[in-house]
Coordinates of C-alpha atoms and ligand atoms in Angstrom, one line a residue:
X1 CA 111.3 111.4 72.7
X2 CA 113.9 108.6 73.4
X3 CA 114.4 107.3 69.7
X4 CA 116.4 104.3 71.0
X5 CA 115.9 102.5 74.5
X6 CA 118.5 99.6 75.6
X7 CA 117.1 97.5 78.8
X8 CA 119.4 95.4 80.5
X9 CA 117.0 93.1 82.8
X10 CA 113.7 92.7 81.0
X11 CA 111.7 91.8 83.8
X12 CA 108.9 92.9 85.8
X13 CA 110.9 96.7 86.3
X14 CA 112.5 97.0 82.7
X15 CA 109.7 95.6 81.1
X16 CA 107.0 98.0 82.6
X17 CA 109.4 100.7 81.4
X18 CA 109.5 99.6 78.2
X19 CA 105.4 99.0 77.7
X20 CA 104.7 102.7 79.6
X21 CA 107.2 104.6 77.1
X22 CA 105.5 102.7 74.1
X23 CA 102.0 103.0 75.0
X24 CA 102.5 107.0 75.6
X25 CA 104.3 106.8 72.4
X26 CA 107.7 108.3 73.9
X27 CA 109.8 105.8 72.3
X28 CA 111.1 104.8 68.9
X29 CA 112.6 101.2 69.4
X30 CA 113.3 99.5 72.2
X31 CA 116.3 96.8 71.8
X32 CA 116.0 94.3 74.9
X33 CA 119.5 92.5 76.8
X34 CA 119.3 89.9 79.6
X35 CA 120.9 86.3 80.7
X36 CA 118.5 84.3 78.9
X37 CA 117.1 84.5 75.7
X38 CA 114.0 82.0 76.2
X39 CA 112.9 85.2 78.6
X40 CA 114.0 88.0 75.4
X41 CA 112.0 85.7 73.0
X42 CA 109.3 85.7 75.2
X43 CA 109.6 89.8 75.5
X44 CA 109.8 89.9 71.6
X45 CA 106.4 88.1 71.3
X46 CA 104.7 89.7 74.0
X47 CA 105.6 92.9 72.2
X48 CA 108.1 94.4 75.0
X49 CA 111.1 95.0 72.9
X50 CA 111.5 95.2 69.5
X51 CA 115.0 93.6 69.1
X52 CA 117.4 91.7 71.5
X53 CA 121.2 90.8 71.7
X54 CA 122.5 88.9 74.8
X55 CA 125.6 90.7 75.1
X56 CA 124.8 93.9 76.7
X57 CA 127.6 96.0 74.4
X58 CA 126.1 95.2 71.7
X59 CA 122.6 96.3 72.8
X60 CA 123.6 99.7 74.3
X61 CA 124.9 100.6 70.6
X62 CA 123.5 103.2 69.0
X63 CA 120.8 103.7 71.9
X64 CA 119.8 107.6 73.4
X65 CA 118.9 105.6 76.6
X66 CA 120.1 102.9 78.5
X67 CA 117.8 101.5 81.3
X68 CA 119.6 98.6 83.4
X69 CA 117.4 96.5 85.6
X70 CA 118.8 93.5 86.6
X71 CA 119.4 92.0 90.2
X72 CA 122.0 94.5 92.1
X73 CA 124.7 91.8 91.9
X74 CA 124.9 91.4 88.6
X75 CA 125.2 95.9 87.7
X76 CA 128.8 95.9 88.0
X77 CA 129.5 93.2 85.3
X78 CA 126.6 95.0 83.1
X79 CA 128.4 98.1 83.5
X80 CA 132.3 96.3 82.5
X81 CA 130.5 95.0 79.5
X82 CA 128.9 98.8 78.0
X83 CA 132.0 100.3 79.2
X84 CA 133.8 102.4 76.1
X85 CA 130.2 100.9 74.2
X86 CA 128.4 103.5 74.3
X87 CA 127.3 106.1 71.9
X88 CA 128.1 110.0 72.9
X89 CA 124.5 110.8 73.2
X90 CA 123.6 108.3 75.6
X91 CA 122.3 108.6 79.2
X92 CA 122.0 105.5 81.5
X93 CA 120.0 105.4 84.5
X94 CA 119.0 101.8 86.2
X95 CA 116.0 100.7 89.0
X96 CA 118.4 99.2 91.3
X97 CA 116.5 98.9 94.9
X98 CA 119.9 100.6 96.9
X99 CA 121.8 103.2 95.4
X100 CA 125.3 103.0 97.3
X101 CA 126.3 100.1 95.9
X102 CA 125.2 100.6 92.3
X103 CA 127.6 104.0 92.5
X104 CA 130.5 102.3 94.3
X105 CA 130.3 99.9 91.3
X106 CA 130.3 102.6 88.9
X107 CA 133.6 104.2 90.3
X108 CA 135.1 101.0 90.5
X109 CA 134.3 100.1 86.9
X110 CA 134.5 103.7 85.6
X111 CA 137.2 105.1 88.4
X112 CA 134.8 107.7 88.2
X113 CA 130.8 108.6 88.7
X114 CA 130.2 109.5 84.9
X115 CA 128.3 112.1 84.1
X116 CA 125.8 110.3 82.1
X117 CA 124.9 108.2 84.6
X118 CA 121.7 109.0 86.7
X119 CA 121.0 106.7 89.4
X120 CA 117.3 105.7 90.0
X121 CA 114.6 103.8 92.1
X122 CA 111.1 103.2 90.9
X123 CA 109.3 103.2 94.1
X124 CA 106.8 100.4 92.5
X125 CA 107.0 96.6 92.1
X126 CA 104.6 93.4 92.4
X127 CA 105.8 90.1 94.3
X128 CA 105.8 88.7 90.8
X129 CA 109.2 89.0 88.5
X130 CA 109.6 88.5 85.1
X131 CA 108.3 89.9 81.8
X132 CA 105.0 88.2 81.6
X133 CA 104.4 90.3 84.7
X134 CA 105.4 93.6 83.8
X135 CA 102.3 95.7 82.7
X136 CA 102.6 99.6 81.7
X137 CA 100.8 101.2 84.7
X138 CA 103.4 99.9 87.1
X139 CA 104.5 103.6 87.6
X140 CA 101.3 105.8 87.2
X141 CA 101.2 108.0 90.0
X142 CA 104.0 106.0 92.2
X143 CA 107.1 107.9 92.8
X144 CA 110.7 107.2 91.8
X145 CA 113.7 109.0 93.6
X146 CA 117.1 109.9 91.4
X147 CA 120.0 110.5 93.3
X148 CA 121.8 112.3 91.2
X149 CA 125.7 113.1 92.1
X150 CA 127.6 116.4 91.9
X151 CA 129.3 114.6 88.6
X152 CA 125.9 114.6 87.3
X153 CA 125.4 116.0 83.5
X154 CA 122.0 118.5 84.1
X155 CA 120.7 117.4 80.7
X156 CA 120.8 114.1 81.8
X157 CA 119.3 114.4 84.9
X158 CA 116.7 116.4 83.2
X159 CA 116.4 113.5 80.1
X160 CA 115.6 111.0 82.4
X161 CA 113.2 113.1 84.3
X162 CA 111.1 113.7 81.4
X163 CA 111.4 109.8 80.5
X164 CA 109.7 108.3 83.9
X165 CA 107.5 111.7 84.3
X166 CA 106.0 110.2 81.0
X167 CA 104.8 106.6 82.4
X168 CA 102.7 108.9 84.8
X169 CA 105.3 109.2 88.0
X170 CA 106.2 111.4 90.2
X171 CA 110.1 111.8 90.1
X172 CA 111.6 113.4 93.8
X173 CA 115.1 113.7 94.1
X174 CA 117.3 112.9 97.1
X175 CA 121.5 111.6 98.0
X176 CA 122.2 108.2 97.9
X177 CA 122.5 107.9 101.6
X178 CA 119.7 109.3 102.4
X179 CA 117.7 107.1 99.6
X180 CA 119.1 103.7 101.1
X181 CA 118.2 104.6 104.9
X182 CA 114.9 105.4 104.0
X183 CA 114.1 102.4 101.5
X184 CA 116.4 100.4 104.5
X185 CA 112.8 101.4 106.6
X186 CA 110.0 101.8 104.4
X187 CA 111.2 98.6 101.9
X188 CA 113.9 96.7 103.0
X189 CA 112.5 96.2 106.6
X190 CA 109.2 94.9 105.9
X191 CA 110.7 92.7 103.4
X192 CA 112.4 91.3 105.8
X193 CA 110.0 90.9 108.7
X194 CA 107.6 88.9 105.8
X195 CA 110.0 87.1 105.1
X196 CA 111.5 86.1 108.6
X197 CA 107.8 85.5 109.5
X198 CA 107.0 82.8 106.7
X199 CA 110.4 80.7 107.2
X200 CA 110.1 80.5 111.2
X201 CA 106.1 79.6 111.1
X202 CA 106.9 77.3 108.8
X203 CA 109.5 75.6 110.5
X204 CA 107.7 75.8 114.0
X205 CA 104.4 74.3 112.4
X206 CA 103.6 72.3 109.1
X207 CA 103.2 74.0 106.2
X208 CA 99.7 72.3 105.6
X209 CA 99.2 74.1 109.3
X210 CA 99.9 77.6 108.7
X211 CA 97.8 77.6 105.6
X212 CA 94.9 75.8 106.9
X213 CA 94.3 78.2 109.4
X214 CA 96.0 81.5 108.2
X215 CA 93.0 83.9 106.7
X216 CA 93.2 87.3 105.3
X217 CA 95.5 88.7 107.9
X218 CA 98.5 86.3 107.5
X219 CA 97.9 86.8 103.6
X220 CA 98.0 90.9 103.4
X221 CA 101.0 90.8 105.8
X222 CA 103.0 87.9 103.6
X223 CA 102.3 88.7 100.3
X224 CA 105.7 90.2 99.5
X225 CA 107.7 87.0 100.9
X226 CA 106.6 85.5 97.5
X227 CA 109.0 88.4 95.9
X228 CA 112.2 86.8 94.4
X229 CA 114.5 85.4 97.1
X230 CA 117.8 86.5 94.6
X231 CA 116.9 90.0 94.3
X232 CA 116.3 90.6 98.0
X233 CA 119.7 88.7 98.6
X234 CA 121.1 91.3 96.5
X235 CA 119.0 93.7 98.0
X236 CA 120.1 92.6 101.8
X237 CA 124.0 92.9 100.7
X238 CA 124.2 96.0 99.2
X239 CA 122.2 97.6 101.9
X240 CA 123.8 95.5 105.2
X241 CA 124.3 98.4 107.2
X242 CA 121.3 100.5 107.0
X243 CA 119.2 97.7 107.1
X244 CA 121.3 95.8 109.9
X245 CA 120.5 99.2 112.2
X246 CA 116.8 99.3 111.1
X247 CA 116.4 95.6 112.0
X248 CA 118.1 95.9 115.3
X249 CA 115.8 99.0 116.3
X250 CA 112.5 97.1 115.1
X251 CA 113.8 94.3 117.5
X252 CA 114.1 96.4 120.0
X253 CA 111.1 97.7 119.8
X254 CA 109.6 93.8 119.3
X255 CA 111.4 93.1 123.0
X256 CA 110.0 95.9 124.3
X257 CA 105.7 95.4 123.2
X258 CA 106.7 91.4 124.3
X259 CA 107.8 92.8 127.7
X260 CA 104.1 94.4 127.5
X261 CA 102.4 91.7 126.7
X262 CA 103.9 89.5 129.4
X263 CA 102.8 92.3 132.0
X264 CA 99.6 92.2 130.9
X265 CA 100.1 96.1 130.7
X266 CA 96.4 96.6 128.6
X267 CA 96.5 100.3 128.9
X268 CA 100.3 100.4 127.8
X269 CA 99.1 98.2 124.4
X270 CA 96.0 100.1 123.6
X271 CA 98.6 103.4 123.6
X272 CA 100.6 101.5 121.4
X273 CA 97.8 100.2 119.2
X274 CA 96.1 103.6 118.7
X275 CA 99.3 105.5 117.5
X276 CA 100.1 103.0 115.3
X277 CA 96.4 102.6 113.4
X278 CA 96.5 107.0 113.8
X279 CA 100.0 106.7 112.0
X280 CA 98.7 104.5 109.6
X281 CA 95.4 106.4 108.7
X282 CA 97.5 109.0 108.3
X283 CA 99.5 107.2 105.6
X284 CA 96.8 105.9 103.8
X285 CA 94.7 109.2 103.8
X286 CA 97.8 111.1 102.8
X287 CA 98.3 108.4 99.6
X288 CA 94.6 108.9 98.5
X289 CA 92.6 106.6 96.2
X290 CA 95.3 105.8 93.7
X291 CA 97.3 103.8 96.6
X292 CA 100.4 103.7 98.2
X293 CA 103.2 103.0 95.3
X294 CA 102.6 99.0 96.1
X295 CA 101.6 96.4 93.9
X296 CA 98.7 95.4 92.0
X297 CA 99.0 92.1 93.4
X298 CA 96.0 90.1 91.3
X299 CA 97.2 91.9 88.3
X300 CA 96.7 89.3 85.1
X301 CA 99.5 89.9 82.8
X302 CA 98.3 90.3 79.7
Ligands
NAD1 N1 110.4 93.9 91.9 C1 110.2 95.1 92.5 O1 109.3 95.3 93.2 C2 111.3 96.2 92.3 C3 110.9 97.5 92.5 C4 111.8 98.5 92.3 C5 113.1 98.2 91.9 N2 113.4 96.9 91.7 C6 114.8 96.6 91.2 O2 114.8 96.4 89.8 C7 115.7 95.5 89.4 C8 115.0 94.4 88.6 O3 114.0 93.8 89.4 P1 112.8 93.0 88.7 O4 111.8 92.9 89.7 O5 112.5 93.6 87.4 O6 113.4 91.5 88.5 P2 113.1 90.5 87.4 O7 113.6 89.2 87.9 O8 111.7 90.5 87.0 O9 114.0 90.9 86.2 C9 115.4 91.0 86.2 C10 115.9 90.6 84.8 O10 117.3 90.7 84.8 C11 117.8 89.6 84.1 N3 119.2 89.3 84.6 C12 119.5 88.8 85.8 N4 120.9 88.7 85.9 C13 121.3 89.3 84.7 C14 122.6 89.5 84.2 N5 123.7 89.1 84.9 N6 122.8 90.1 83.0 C15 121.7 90.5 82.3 N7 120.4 90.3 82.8 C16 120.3 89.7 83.9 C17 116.9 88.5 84.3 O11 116.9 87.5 83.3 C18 115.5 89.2 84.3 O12 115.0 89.3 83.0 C19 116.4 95.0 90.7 O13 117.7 95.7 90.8 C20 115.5 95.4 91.8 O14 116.2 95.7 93.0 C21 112.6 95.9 91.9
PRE2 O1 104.8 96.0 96.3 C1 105.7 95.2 96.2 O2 105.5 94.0 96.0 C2 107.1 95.7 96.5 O3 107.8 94.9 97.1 C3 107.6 96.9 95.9 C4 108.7 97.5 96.5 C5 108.3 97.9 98.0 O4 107.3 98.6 98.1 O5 109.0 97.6 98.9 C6 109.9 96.6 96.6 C7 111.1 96.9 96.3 C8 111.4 98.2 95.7 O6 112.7 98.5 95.4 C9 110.4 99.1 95.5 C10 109.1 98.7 95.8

């Protein structure tokens, strides 16, 4: 039982935290903190958070557990403002999307990894952000990885364990690198590539073009390119070099099935095709009926 939650970021991430924990009836009070306070109002009424103060010291005091979920670029100056703020029993954890950079913040800000902080990644999101989006089965049966450091306090690792296993995940644990090359491919890539896609069709053709003649196909593959353009700036920065490698291998890869294409090489293609729908059968199969950790995309927030 956490009797006192602080979320920095109340979003789509913080605030799904925030309604999971208080609709399995985990939490005692959740006090809100963010930039703006129409979005905290809005997170008071929608019954989120039970309090809010705009300055983060103030809203880690007293709290058991401190969830921070705000853009990557903007940890560090969260963690300078509950530096020497918090209260000896609290943990802090955050949802960051790359985990390098959210512990080189922490030893710069600390000048050491403390050992109440647990870093950690929800592996679960929509395309939409802010609180009116959040909803609490965000994290049923989705993963999320902590990469916790040798520093690491056991109890904490273990408190904030027990605090996502309650909104139905499935925590896994892994090092930071190895977290940010794998999110660089599995996240960060295809991010990327929907992204890239959307801004050069839409400078080759019309807008009113591509979406008078793009069907399913062009929707499924573009949904996430509606996700926030500041967090996956922040996202793209903190994780330049594992991404920069991933996205010059996928172009490789692009040259090469181009280089098919203009051969006319059909037998080379239909390789290519079949392992790729096999690997992705597999995926899918392997994910079952509950899905694949991604969003529920026509999700009405309540
Ligand atoms: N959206 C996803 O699919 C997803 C999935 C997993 C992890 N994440 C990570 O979770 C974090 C939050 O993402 P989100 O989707 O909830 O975004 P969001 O935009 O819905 O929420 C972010 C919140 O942080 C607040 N904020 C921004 N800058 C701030 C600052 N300087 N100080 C205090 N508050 C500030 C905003 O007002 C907003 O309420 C990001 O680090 C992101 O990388 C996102
Ligand atoms: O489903 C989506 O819309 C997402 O983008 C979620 C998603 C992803 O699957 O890549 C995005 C960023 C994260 O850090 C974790 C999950």
């Amino acid at each position: 039982m956490i009797e006192r939650l602080a979320v920095i970021g109340v979003g789509l991430i913080g605030g799904s935290l925030a309604r999971a924990l208080k609709s399995a009836e985990t939490v005692g009070e959740v006090i809100g903190c963010g930039r703006s306070r129409e979005n905290l109002e809005l997170a008071l009424e929608l019954g989120v958070i039970d309090g809010f103060s705009c300055d983060p010291a103030e809203a880690v005091r007293d709290a058991d557990m401190v969830f921070i979920a705000v853009p990557l670029g903007a940890i560090a100056r969260v963690f300078e403002r509950i530096r020497g703020q918090l209260s000896e029993a609290a943990v802090v954890t955050d949802g960051g999307s790359v985990k390098g950079s959210v512990v080189a913040d922490a030893k710069r800000v600390f000048g050491e990894i403390p050992p109440w902080l647990v870093p950690g990644h929800p592996i679960a999101g929509t395309e939409h952000n802010g609180v009116a989006s959040s909803f609490p089965e965000l994290y049923r049966h989705r993963r999320v990885i902590l990469t916790p450091l040798a520093q690491t306090d056991a109890d904490a690792r273990a408190r904030v364990r027990a605090m996502w296993e309650q909104t139905g995940a499935e925590v896994t644990e892994m090092s930071v690198a190895h977290h940010d090359e794998v999110l660089a491919a599995t996240s960060h890539l295809p991010h990327m590539l929907a992204f890239g896609l959307v801004d050069a069709l839409s400078r080759m053709r019309s807008n009113d073009e591509i979406f008078r003649y793009a069907a399913g196909g062009f929707r499924d593959f573009t949904r996430i390119a509606s996700s926030s353009p500041e967090m996956w700036r922040d996202i793209c920065l903190a994780n330049a070099d594992a991404l920069s490698t991933m996205l010059a291998r996928f172009g490789a890869e692009m040259g090469k099935l181009s280089e098919t294409i203009r051969r006319e090489d059909g037998e080379t293609l239909l390789r290519i095709f079949e392992r790729a729908r096999a690997a992705r059968d597999r995926y899918v199969d392997g994910v079952g009926a509950e899905g694949d950790g991604s969003s529920r995309a026509d999700k009405t927030p309540d």
